[in-house]
Amino acid sequence: SQTIHQWPATLVQPVGSPLSLECTVEGTSNPNLYWYRQAAGRGLQLLFYSVGIGQISSEVPQNLSASRPQDRQFILSSKKLLLSDSGFYLCAWSLHYEQYFGPGTRLTVT
Amino acid sequence: GNSVTQMEGPVTLSEEAFLTINCTYTATGYPSLFWYVQYPGEGLQLLLKATKADDKGSNKGFEATYRKETTSFHLEKGSVQVSDSAVYFCALRPLGAGGTSYGKLTFGQGTILTVHP
């Protein structure tokens, strides 16, 4: 069966510091991968998606970036965090119709 | 473009009450439709799905029927429990989204459900 991992689970970072969030998927090959941000426990905003190694598409211009160095690894990064980057970050994967989500990372920028 | 509209909420019910959360959509053709549930502090879990008109998705006592004529996919449960308290998201995947849409989902804003004992 497939599983998706995200780490860290929680993170508190000062404004201006760098960020690296990691997502890995087990038990499948060549999935589509997605990064979402959720603010205030409600709506989901799609940030990036990837259909293969090194292939990244950005949905929203911002100071975040994403990379996919391996088939089942998806990384979300920033060089300098802003207060507005605080939120709950969710990674997801899909092969066909539905998407499956990871447990999320709670990021607080202080 | 594609869009999903959910009832605003929050929805507050007593245990064993009947639940309906409305969801309507706008999309070209016949999208696939989903309900996801998010418990506090967790990621989203797929609750049920329907991939064609008149399909009924069901899971854990929840049901939703894909109504093409009303472009709706309302979530129902006959008797809610305290453990059903969560945020519920309706979502669609456009027809033929394996190509340039890359399987991207369009989500509603979510509906908070609170069930009291």
Coordinates of N, CA and C in Angstrom, one line a residue:
Chain A
S1 N 0.8 -1.2 0.0 CA 0.0 0.0 0.0 C 0.9 1.3 0.0
Q2 N 0.2 2.3 -0.4 CA 1.0 3.6 -0.5 C 0.9 4.4 0.8
T3 N 2.0 5.1 1.1 CA 2.0 6.0 2.2 C 2.7 7.3 1.8
I4 N 2.4 8.3 2.5 CA 3.0 9.6 2.2 C 3.4 10.2 3.6
H5 N 4.7 10.7 3.6 CA 5.2 11.3 4.8 C 5.6 12.7 4.6
Q6 N 5.4 13.5 5.6 CA 5.9 14.9 5.6 C 6.7 15.2 6.9
W7 N 7.7 15.9 6.8 CA 8.4 16.4 8.0 C 9.1 17.7 7.7
P8 N 9.2 18.5 8.8 CA 8.8 18.2 10.1 C 7.3 18.3 10.3
A9 N 6.8 17.9 11.4 CA 5.3 18.0 11.7 C 5.0 19.5 12.1
T10 N 5.9 20.1 12.8 CA 5.7 21.5 13.2 C 7.0 22.2 13.1
L11 N 6.9 23.5 12.9 CA 8.1 24.3 12.7 C 7.8 25.7 13.1
V12 N 8.7 26.3 13.8 CA 8.6 27.7 14.2 C 9.9 28.4 13.7
Q13 N 9.8 29.4 12.8 CA 10.9 30.0 12.2 C 10.8 31.5 12.3
P14 N 11.9 32.2 12.4 CA 11.9 33.7 12.4 C 11.8 34.2 11.0
V15 N 11.2 35.4 10.9 CA 11.2 36.1 9.6 C 12.6 36.2 9.0
G16 N 12.7 36.0 7.7 CA 13.9 36.1 7.0 C 14.8 34.8 7.0
S17 N 14.4 33.8 7.8 CA 15.1 32.6 7.8 C 14.7 31.7 6.6
P18 N 15.6 30.7 6.3 CA 15.2 29.8 5.2 C 14.3 28.7 5.6
L19 N 13.7 28.0 4.6 CA 12.7 26.9 4.9 C 13.0 25.8 4.0
S20 N 12.8 24.6 4.5 CA 12.9 23.4 3.7 C 11.9 22.4 4.3
L21 N 10.8 22.0 3.6 CA 9.9 21.0 4.0 C 9.9 19.9 3.0
E22 N 9.9 18.7 3.5 CA 10.1 17.5 2.7 C 8.8 16.6 2.7
C23 N 8.6 16.0 1.6 CA 7.5 15.1 1.4 C 8.0 13.9 0.6
T24 N 7.7 12.7 1.1 CA 8.1 11.5 0.4 C 6.9 10.5 0.3
V25 N 6.8 9.8 -0.8 CA 5.7 8.9 -1.1 C 6.4 7.5 -1.2
E26 N 5.7 6.5 -0.6 CA 6.2 5.1 -0.7 C 5.1 4.3 -1.4
G27 N 5.5 3.2 -2.1 CA 4.6 2.3 -2.6 C 4.0 2.6 -4.0
T28 N 4.5 3.6 -4.7 CA 4.0 3.9 -6.0 C 5.2 4.5 -6.8
S29 N 5.0 4.5 -8.1 CA 6.0 5.1 -9.0 C 5.4 6.2 -9.9
N30 N 6.2 7.2 -10.2 CA 5.8 8.3 -11.0 C 4.5 8.9 -10.7
P31 N 4.3 9.3 -9.4 CA 3.0 9.9 -9.1 C 3.1 11.4 -9.5
N32 N 1.9 12.0 -9.7 CA 1.9 13.5 -9.7 C 2.0 13.9 -8.2
L33 N 2.7 15.0 -7.9 CA 2.9 15.5 -6.6 C 2.4 16.9 -6.5
Y34 N 1.9 17.3 -5.3 CA 1.3 18.6 -5.1 C 1.7 19.2 -3.8
W35 N 1.9 20.5 -3.7 CA 2.0 21.3 -2.5 C 0.9 22.2 -2.3
Y36 N 0.2 22.2 -1.2 CA -0.9 23.1 -0.9 C -0.6 23.9 0.4
R37 N -1.2 25.0 0.5 CA -1.1 25.8 1.8 C -2.6 26.0 2.2
Q38 N -2.8 25.8 3.5 CA -4.1 26.0 4.1 C -4.0 27.1 5.2
A39 N -4.7 28.1 5.1 CA -4.7 29.2 6.2 C -6.0 29.1 7.0
A40 N -5.9 29.3 8.3 CA -7.0 29.4 9.2 C -7.9 28.1 9.1
G41 N -7.3 27.0 8.8 CA -8.0 25.7 8.8 C -9.1 25.5 7.8
R42 N -9.1 26.3 6.8 CA -10.2 26.2 5.8 C -9.7 26.0 4.4
G43 N -9.7 26.9 3.5 CA -9.5 26.7 2.1 C -8.1 26.3 1.8
L44 N -8.0 25.5 0.7 CA -6.7 25.0 0.2 C -6.2 25.8 -1.0
Q45 N -5.0 26.2 -0.9 CA -4.4 26.9 -2.1 C -3.3 26.1 -2.7
L46 N -3.5 25.7 -3.9 CA -2.4 24.9 -4.6 C -1.2 25.8 -4.9
L47 N -0.1 25.4 -4.4 CA 1.2 26.2 -4.6 C 2.0 25.7 -5.8
F48 N 2.2 24.4 -5.9 CA 3.1 23.8 -6.9 C 2.5 22.4 -7.2
Y49 N 2.8 21.9 -8.4 CA 2.6 20.5 -8.8 C 3.7 20.1 -9.7
S50 N 3.9 18.7 -9.7 CA 5.0 18.1 -10.5 C 4.5 16.8 -11.1
V51 N 4.8 16.6 -12.3 CA 4.4 15.4 -13.0 C 5.6 14.5 -13.2
G52 N 6.8 14.9 -12.8 CA 8.0 14.1 -13.0 C 9.2 14.7 -12.4
I53 N 10.3 14.0 -12.3 CA 11.6 14.5 -11.7 C 12.0 15.8 -12.4
G54 N 12.2 16.8 -11.6 CA 12.7 18.1 -12.2 C 11.6 18.9 -12.9
Q55 N 10.4 18.4 -12.9 CA 9.3 19.2 -13.6 C 8.4 19.8 -12.5
I56 N 8.5 21.1 -12.4 CA 7.7 21.8 -11.4 C 6.9 22.9 -12.1
S57 N 5.6 23.0 -11.7 CA 4.8 24.1 -12.2 C 4.3 24.9 -11.0
S58 N 4.3 26.2 -11.1 CA 3.9 27.1 -10.0 C 2.5 27.6 -10.3
E59 N 1.7 27.6 -9.3 CA 0.3 28.1 -9.4 C 0.2 29.6 -9.0
V60 N 1.0 30.0 -8.0 CA 0.9 31.3 -7.4 C 2.3 31.9 -7.2
P61 N 2.5 33.1 -7.8 CA 3.8 33.7 -7.6 C 4.0 34.1 -6.1
Q62 N 5.2 33.8 -5.6 CA 5.5 34.1 -4.2 C 6.9 33.8 -3.9
N63 N 7.3 33.9 -2.7 CA 8.8 33.7 -2.4 C 9.1 32.2 -2.0
L64 N 8.2 31.3 -2.4 CA 8.4 29.9 -2.2 C 8.9 29.2 -3.5
S65 N 9.6 28.1 -3.4 CA 9.9 27.3 -4.6 C 9.8 25.9 -4.2
A66 N 9.8 25.0 -5.3 CA 9.6 23.6 -5.1 C 10.6 22.9 -5.9
S67 N 11.0 21.7 -5.5 CA 11.9 20.9 -6.3 C 11.5 19.4 -6.2
R68 N 11.9 18.6 -7.2 CA 11.6 17.2 -7.1 C 12.9 16.5 -7.6
P69 N 13.8 16.2 -6.6 CA 15.1 15.6 -7.0 C 15.0 14.1 -7.3
Q70 N 14.0 13.5 -6.7 CA 13.8 12.0 -7.0 C 12.3 11.8 -7.3
D71 N 12.0 10.6 -7.8 CA 10.6 10.4 -8.3 C 9.6 10.5 -7.2
R72 N 9.9 10.2 -6.0 CA 8.9 10.2 -4.9 C 9.3 11.2 -3.8
Q73 N 10.0 12.2 -4.1 CA 10.4 13.2 -3.1 C 10.1 14.6 -3.7
F74 N 9.5 15.4 -2.8 CA 9.0 16.7 -3.2 C 9.4 17.6 -2.1
I75 N 10.1 18.7 -2.4 CA 10.6 19.6 -1.4 C 10.1 21.0 -1.6
L76 N 9.6 21.7 -0.6 CA 9.2 23.1 -0.6 C 10.2 23.9 0.1
S77 N 10.6 25.0 -0.5 CA 11.7 25.8 0.0 C 11.4 27.3 0.0
S78 N 12.2 28.0 0.8 CA 12.2 29.5 0.7 C 13.5 29.9 1.2
K79 N 14.0 31.0 0.6 CA 15.3 31.6 1.0 C 15.1 32.5 2.2
K80 N 13.9 33.2 2.2 CA 13.7 34.2 3.3 C 12.2 34.2 3.6
L81 N 11.8 33.7 4.8 CA 10.4 33.5 5.1 C 9.8 34.9 5.5
L82 N 8.5 35.0 5.1 CA 7.7 36.2 5.5 C 6.7 35.8 6.5
L83 N 6.2 36.7 7.3 CA 5.1 36.4 8.2 C 3.9 35.7 7.5
S84 N 3.6 36.2 6.3 CA 2.5 35.7 5.6 C 2.7 34.2 5.1
D85 N 3.9 33.7 5.3 CA 4.1 32.3 4.9 C 3.6 31.3 6.0
S86 N 3.2 31.8 7.1 CA 2.6 30.9 8.2 C 1.4 30.2 7.7
G87 N 1.3 28.9 8.1 CA 0.1 28.2 7.6 C 0.4 26.7 7.8
F88 N -0.6 25.9 7.3 CA -0.5 24.5 7.3 C -0.2 24.0 5.9
Y89 N 0.9 23.3 5.7 CA 1.4 22.9 4.4 C 1.1 21.4 4.2
L90 N 0.4 21.2 3.1 CA 0.0 19.8 2.8 C 0.6 19.3 1.5
C91 N 1.2 18.1 1.5 CA 1.6 17.5 0.3 C 0.6 16.4 -0.1
A92 N 0.5 16.2 -1.4 CA -0.5 15.2 -1.9 C 0.1 14.5 -3.1
W93 N -0.4 13.3 -3.4 CA 0.0 12.6 -4.6 C -1.2 12.0 -5.3
S94 N -1.1 11.7 -6.5 CA -2.1 11.1 -7.3 C -1.6 10.3 -8.5
L95 N -2.3 9.3 -8.9 CA -2.0 8.5 -10.1 C -3.1 8.7 -11.1
H96 N -4.3 8.6 -10.6 CA -5.5 8.6 -11.5 C -6.5 9.7 -11.1
Y97 N -7.6 9.4 -10.4 CA -8.6 10.3 -10.2 C -8.4 11.1 -8.9
E98 N -8.2 10.4 -7.8 CA -8.2 11.1 -6.5 C -6.8 11.4 -6.0
Q99 N -6.7 12.4 -5.1 CA -5.4 12.7 -4.5 C -5.4 12.2 -3.1
Y100 N -4.2 11.9 -2.6 CA -4.0 11.4 -1.2 C -3.1 12.3 -0.5
F101 N -3.5 12.7 0.7 CA -2.7 13.8 1.4 C -1.9 13.3 2.5
G102 N -0.8 14.0 2.7 CA 0.1 13.7 3.9 C -0.5 14.3 5.1
P103 N 0.2 14.1 6.3 CA -0.3 14.6 7.6 C -0.1 16.1 7.7
G104 N 0.7 16.8 6.9 CA 0.9 18.2 7.0 C 2.0 18.7 7.9
T105 N 2.4 19.9 7.6 CA 3.4 20.6 8.5 C 2.8 21.9 8.9
R106 N 2.8 22.2 10.2 CA 2.3 23.4 10.7 C 3.5 24.4 10.8
L107 N 3.5 25.5 10.0 CA 4.6 26.4 10.0 C 4.2 27.7 10.6
T108 N 4.9 28.2 11.6 CA 4.6 29.5 12.2 C 5.9 30.4 12.1
V109 N 5.7 31.5 11.4 CA 6.8 32.4 11.2 C 6.6 33.6 12.2
T110 N 7.7 33.8 13.0 CA 7.6 34.8 14.1 C 8.4 36.0 13.8
Chain B
G1 N -14.4 28.8 -16.0 CA -13.5 27.9 -15.3 C -14.3 27.0 -14.4
N2 N -13.6 26.1 -13.7 CA -14.2 25.2 -12.8 C -14.3 25.8 -11.4
S3 N -15.4 25.5 -10.7 CA -15.6 26.0 -9.4 C -16.4 25.0 -8.5
V4 N -16.3 25.1 -7.2 CA -17.1 24.3 -6.3 C -17.6 25.2 -5.2
T5 N -18.9 25.2 -4.9 CA -19.5 26.0 -3.9 C -20.1 25.1 -2.8
Q6 N -19.7 25.3 -1.6 CA -20.2 24.6 -0.4 C -21.0 25.5 0.5
M7 N -22.0 24.9 1.2 CA -22.7 25.7 2.2 C -21.7 26.3 3.2
E8 N -22.0 27.5 3.7 CA -21.0 28.2 4.5 C -20.6 27.5 5.8
G9 N -21.6 27.1 6.5 CA -21.3 26.6 7.8 C -21.0 27.8 8.8
P10 N -20.5 27.5 10.0 CA -20.4 26.1 10.5 C -21.7 25.5 10.8
V11 N -21.7 24.2 10.7 CA -22.9 23.4 11.0 C -22.8 22.8 12.4
T12 N -23.8 23.0 13.2 CA -23.7 22.4 14.6 C -25.0 21.5 14.7
L13 N -24.7 20.3 15.1 CA -25.8 19.3 15.3 C -25.6 18.6 16.6
S14 N -26.7 18.0 17.0 CA -26.7 17.1 18.2 C -26.4 15.6 17.6
E15 N -25.8 14.8 18.5 CA -25.6 13.4 18.1 C -26.8 12.8 17.7
E16 N -26.7 11.9 16.6 CA -27.8 11.2 16.0 C -28.7 12.0 15.1
A17 N -28.4 13.3 14.9 CA -29.1 14.1 14.0 C -28.8 13.7 12.5
F18 N -29.6 14.2 11.6 CA -29.4 13.9 10.2 C -28.5 15.1 9.6
L19 N -27.5 14.7 8.8 CA -26.6 15.7 8.2 C -26.8 15.9 6.7
T20 N -26.8 17.1 6.3 CA -26.7 17.4 4.9 C -25.7 18.6 4.7
I21 N -24.7 18.4 3.9 CA -23.8 19.5 3.5 C -23.9 19.6 2.0
N22 N -24.4 20.8 1.6 CA -24.6 21.0 0.2 C -23.3 21.4 -0.6
C23 N -23.2 20.8 -1.8 CA -22.1 21.1 -2.7 C -22.7 21.2 -4.1
T24 N -22.4 22.3 -4.8 CA -22.7 22.5 -6.2 C -21.4 22.8 -6.9
Y25 N -21.4 22.5 -8.2 CA -20.2 22.7 -9.0 C -20.5 23.3 -10.3
T26 N -19.4 23.9 -10.9 CA -19.4 24.4 -12.3 C -18.3 23.8 -13.0
A27 N -18.5 23.1 -14.1 CA -17.4 22.4 -14.8 C -17.9 22.1 -16.2
T28 N -17.0 21.9 -17.1 CA -17.4 21.4 -18.4 C -17.5 19.9 -18.5
G29 N -18.5 19.4 -19.1 CA -18.6 17.9 -19.2 C -18.9 17.2 -17.9
Y30 N -18.3 16.1 -17.7 CA -18.6 15.2 -16.6 C -17.4 15.1 -15.7
P31 N -17.2 16.0 -14.7 CA -16.0 15.8 -13.8 C -16.2 14.7 -12.9
S32 N -15.1 14.3 -12.2 CA -15.2 13.4 -11.1 C -15.4 14.2 -9.9
L33 N -16.1 13.7 -8.9 CA -16.4 14.5 -7.7 C -16.0 13.7 -6.4
F34 N -15.6 14.5 -5.4 CA -15.0 13.9 -4.2 C -15.5 14.6 -3.0
W35 N -15.6 13.9 -1.9 CA -15.7 14.5 -0.6 C -14.4 14.1 0.3
Y36 N -13.8 15.1 0.8 CA -12.7 14.9 1.8 C -13.1 15.3 3.1
V37 N -12.4 14.7 4.2 CA -12.7 15.1 5.5 C -11.3 15.4 6.2
Q38 N -11.3 16.5 7.0 CA -10.1 16.9 7.7 C -10.4 17.0 9.2
Y39 N -9.8 16.1 10.0 CA -9.9 16.2 11.4 C -8.9 17.2 12.0
P40 N -9.1 17.7 13.1 CA -8.3 18.8 13.6 C -6.8 18.4 13.6
G41 N -6.0 19.3 13.0 CA -4.5 19.1 13.0 C -4.0 18.0 12.1
E42 N -4.9 17.5 11.2 CA -4.5 16.4 10.3 C -4.6 16.8 8.9
G43 N -4.1 16.0 8.0 CA -4.3 16.2 6.6 C -5.7 15.8 6.1
L44 N -6.0 15.9 4.8 CA -7.3 15.5 4.3 C -7.3 14.0 4.0
Q45 N -8.5 13.4 4.3 CA -8.7 12.0 4.0 C -9.8 12.0 3.0
L46 N -9.6 11.1 2.0 CA -10.7 10.9 1.0 C -11.8 10.2 1.7
L47 N -13.0 10.7 1.6 CA -14.2 10.1 2.3 C -15.0 9.3 1.3
L48 N -15.3 9.9 0.1 CA -16.0 9.1 -0.9 C -15.8 9.8 -2.3
K49 N -16.2 9.1 -3.3 CA -16.0 9.7 -4.7 C -17.1 9.2 -5.6
A50 N -17.3 9.9 -6.7 CA -18.2 9.4 -7.8 C -17.6 9.9 -9.1
T51 N -17.5 9.1 -10.1 CA -16.9 9.4 -11.3 C -17.8 9.6 -12.5
K52 N -19.1 9.3 -12.4 CA -20.0 9.6 -13.4 C -21.4 9.9 -12.9
A53 N -22.2 10.5 -13.7 CA -23.6 10.9 -13.3 C -24.4 9.7 -12.8
D54 N -25.1 10.0 -11.7 CA -26.0 9.1 -11.0 C -25.2 8.1 -10.1
D55 N -23.9 8.1 -10.1 CA -23.1 7.3 -9.2 C -23.4 7.8 -7.8
K56 N -23.4 6.8 -6.8 CA -23.5 7.1 -5.4 C -22.2 6.7 -4.7
G57 N -21.5 7.6 -4.1 CA -20.4 7.3 -3.3 C -20.8 7.1 -1.9
S58 N -20.2 6.1 -1.2 CA -20.6 5.9 0.2 C -19.4 5.4 1.0
N59 N -19.3 5.7 2.3 CA -18.3 5.3 3.1 C -18.6 5.7 4.6
K60 N -18.4 4.9 5.5 CA -18.6 5.2 7.0 C -19.9 5.8 7.3
G61 N -21.0 5.4 6.5 CA -22.3 5.9 6.8 C -22.6 7.2 6.0
F62 N -21.6 7.8 5.4 CA -21.8 9.0 4.6 C -22.2 8.6 3.1
E63 N -23.0 9.4 2.5 CA -23.4 9.1 1.1 C -23.4 10.4 0.3
A64 N -23.2 10.4 -1.0 CA -23.4 11.5 -1.9 C -23.7 11.0 -3.3
T65 N -24.6 11.6 -3.9 CA -25.0 11.2 -5.3 C -24.7 12.2 -6.3
Y66 N -24.1 11.9 -7.4 CA -23.6 12.7 -8.4 C -24.9 13.1 -9.3
R67 N -25.4 14.3 -9.2 CA -26.6 14.8 -9.9 C -26.1 15.7 -11.0
K68 N -26.1 15.2 -12.2 CA -25.7 16.1 -13.3 C -26.8 17.1 -13.6
E69 N -28.0 16.8 -13.4 CA -29.1 17.8 -13.8 C -29.1 19.0 -12.9
T70 N -28.6 18.8 -11.6 CA -28.6 20.0 -10.7 C -27.1 20.3 -10.4
T71 N -26.2 19.7 -11.1 CA -24.7 19.9 -10.8 C -24.4 20.0 -9.3
S72 N -24.9 18.9 -8.6 CA -24.7 18.9 -7.2 C -24.1 17.5 -6.7
F73 N -23.6 17.5 -5.5 CA -23.0 16.3 -4.9 C -23.1 16.5 -3.4
H74 N -24.3 16.5 -2.9 CA -24.5 16.8 -1.5 C -24.1 15.6 -0.6
L75 N -23.5 15.9 0.5 CA -23.1 14.9 1.5 C -24.2 14.7 2.5
E76 N -24.5 13.4 2.8 CA -25.5 13.1 3.8 C -25.1 12.0 4.7
K77 N -25.6 12.1 5.9 CA -25.4 11.0 6.9 C -26.6 10.9 7.8
G78 N -27.1 9.7 8.0 CA -28.4 9.6 8.7 C -28.3 9.9 10.2
S79 N -27.2 9.6 10.8 CA -27.1 9.8 12.2 C -25.6 10.1 12.6
V80 N -25.4 11.4 12.9 CA -24.0 11.8 13.1 C -23.5 11.5 14.5
Q81 N -22.2 11.3 14.7 CA -21.6 11.1 15.9 C -20.7 12.2 16.3
V82 N -20.3 12.3 17.6 CA -19.4 13.3 18.0 C -18.1 13.2 17.2
S83 N -17.7 12.0 16.9 CA -16.4 11.7 16.2 C -16.4 12.2 14.7
D84 N -17.6 12.6 14.2 CA -17.7 13.1 12.9 C -17.4 14.6 12.8
S85 N -17.1 15.2 13.9 CA -16.8 16.6 14.0 C -15.5 16.8 13.2
A86 N -15.5 17.7 12.2 CA -14.4 17.9 11.3 C -14.7 18.9 10.3
V87 N -13.8 19.2 9.4 CA -14.0 20.1 8.2 C -14.2 19.2 7.0
Y88 N -15.2 19.4 6.2 CA -15.6 18.6 5.0 C -15.4 19.5 3.8
F89 N -14.6 18.9 2.8 CA -14.4 19.6 1.6 C -14.9 18.8 0.4
C90 N -15.6 19.5 -0.5 CA -16.1 19.0 -1.7 C -15.1 19.4 -2.8
A91 N -14.8 18.5 -3.8 CA -13.8 18.8 -4.8 C -14.2 18.1 -6.1
L92 N -13.7 18.7 -7.2 CA -13.9 18.1 -8.5 C -12.6 18.0 -9.3
R93 N -12.6 17.0 -10.1 CA -11.4 16.8 -11.1 C -12.0 16.8 -12.5
P94 N -11.6 17.8 -13.3 CA -12.2 17.9 -14.6 C -12.1 16.7 -15.5
L95 N -13.0 16.5 -16.4 CA -13.0 15.4 -17.3 C -11.7 15.6 -18.2
G96 N -11.0 14.5 -18.4 CA -9.8 14.5 -19.2 C -8.7 15.3 -18.6
A97 N -8.6 15.3 -17.3 CA -7.6 16.1 -16.6 C -6.3 15.4 -16.5
G98 N -6.1 14.3 -17.2 CA -4.8 13.6 -17.2 C -3.8 14.4 -18.1
G99 N -4.3 15.2 -18.9 CA -3.4 15.9 -19.8 C -2.9 17.2 -19.2
T100 N -3.3 18.3 -19.8 CA -2.7 19.6 -19.3 C -3.1 20.0 -17.9
S101 N -4.2 19.5 -17.4 CA -4.6 19.8 -16.1 C -3.9 19.0 -15.0
Y102 N -3.2 18.0 -15.4 CA -2.3 17.2 -14.5 C -3.0 16.7 -13.3
G103 N -4.3 16.4 -13.4 CA -5.0 15.8 -12.2 C -5.3 16.8 -11.1
K104 N -5.2 18.1 -11.4 CA -5.4 19.1 -10.4 C -6.9 19.1 -9.9
L105 N -7.1 19.2 -8.7 CA -8.5 19.2 -8.1 C -8.9 20.7 -7.8
T106 N -10.1 21.0 -7.9 CA -10.7 22.2 -7.5 C -11.5 22.0 -6.2
F107 N -11.2 22.7 -5.2 CA -11.8 22.4 -3.9 C -12.8 23.5 -3.5
G108 N -13.8 23.2 -2.8 CA -14.7 24.2 -2.1 C -13.9 24.7 -0.9
Q109 N -14.6 25.7 -0.3 CA -13.9 26.3 0.9 C -14.0 25.5 2.2
G110 N -14.7 24.5 2.2 CA -14.8 23.6 3.4 C -16.0 24.1 4.3
T111 N -16.6 23.1 4.9 CA -17.7 23.3 5.9 C -17.3 22.7 7.2
I112 N -17.3 23.5 8.3 CA -17.0 23.0 9.6 C -18.2 22.3 10.2
L113 N -18.1 21.1 10.6 CA -19.2 20.4 11.3 C -18.8 20.2 12.8
T114 N -19.7 20.5 13.7 CA -19.5 20.3 15.1 C -20.7 19.5 15.6
V115 N -20.4 18.3 16.2 CA -21.5 17.5 16.7 C -21.4 17.4 18.2
H116 N -22.5 17.8 18.9 CA -22.5 17.8 20.4 C -23.2 16.6 20.9
P117 N -22.7 16.1 22.1 CA -23.3 14.9 22.7 C -24.7 15.1 23.0

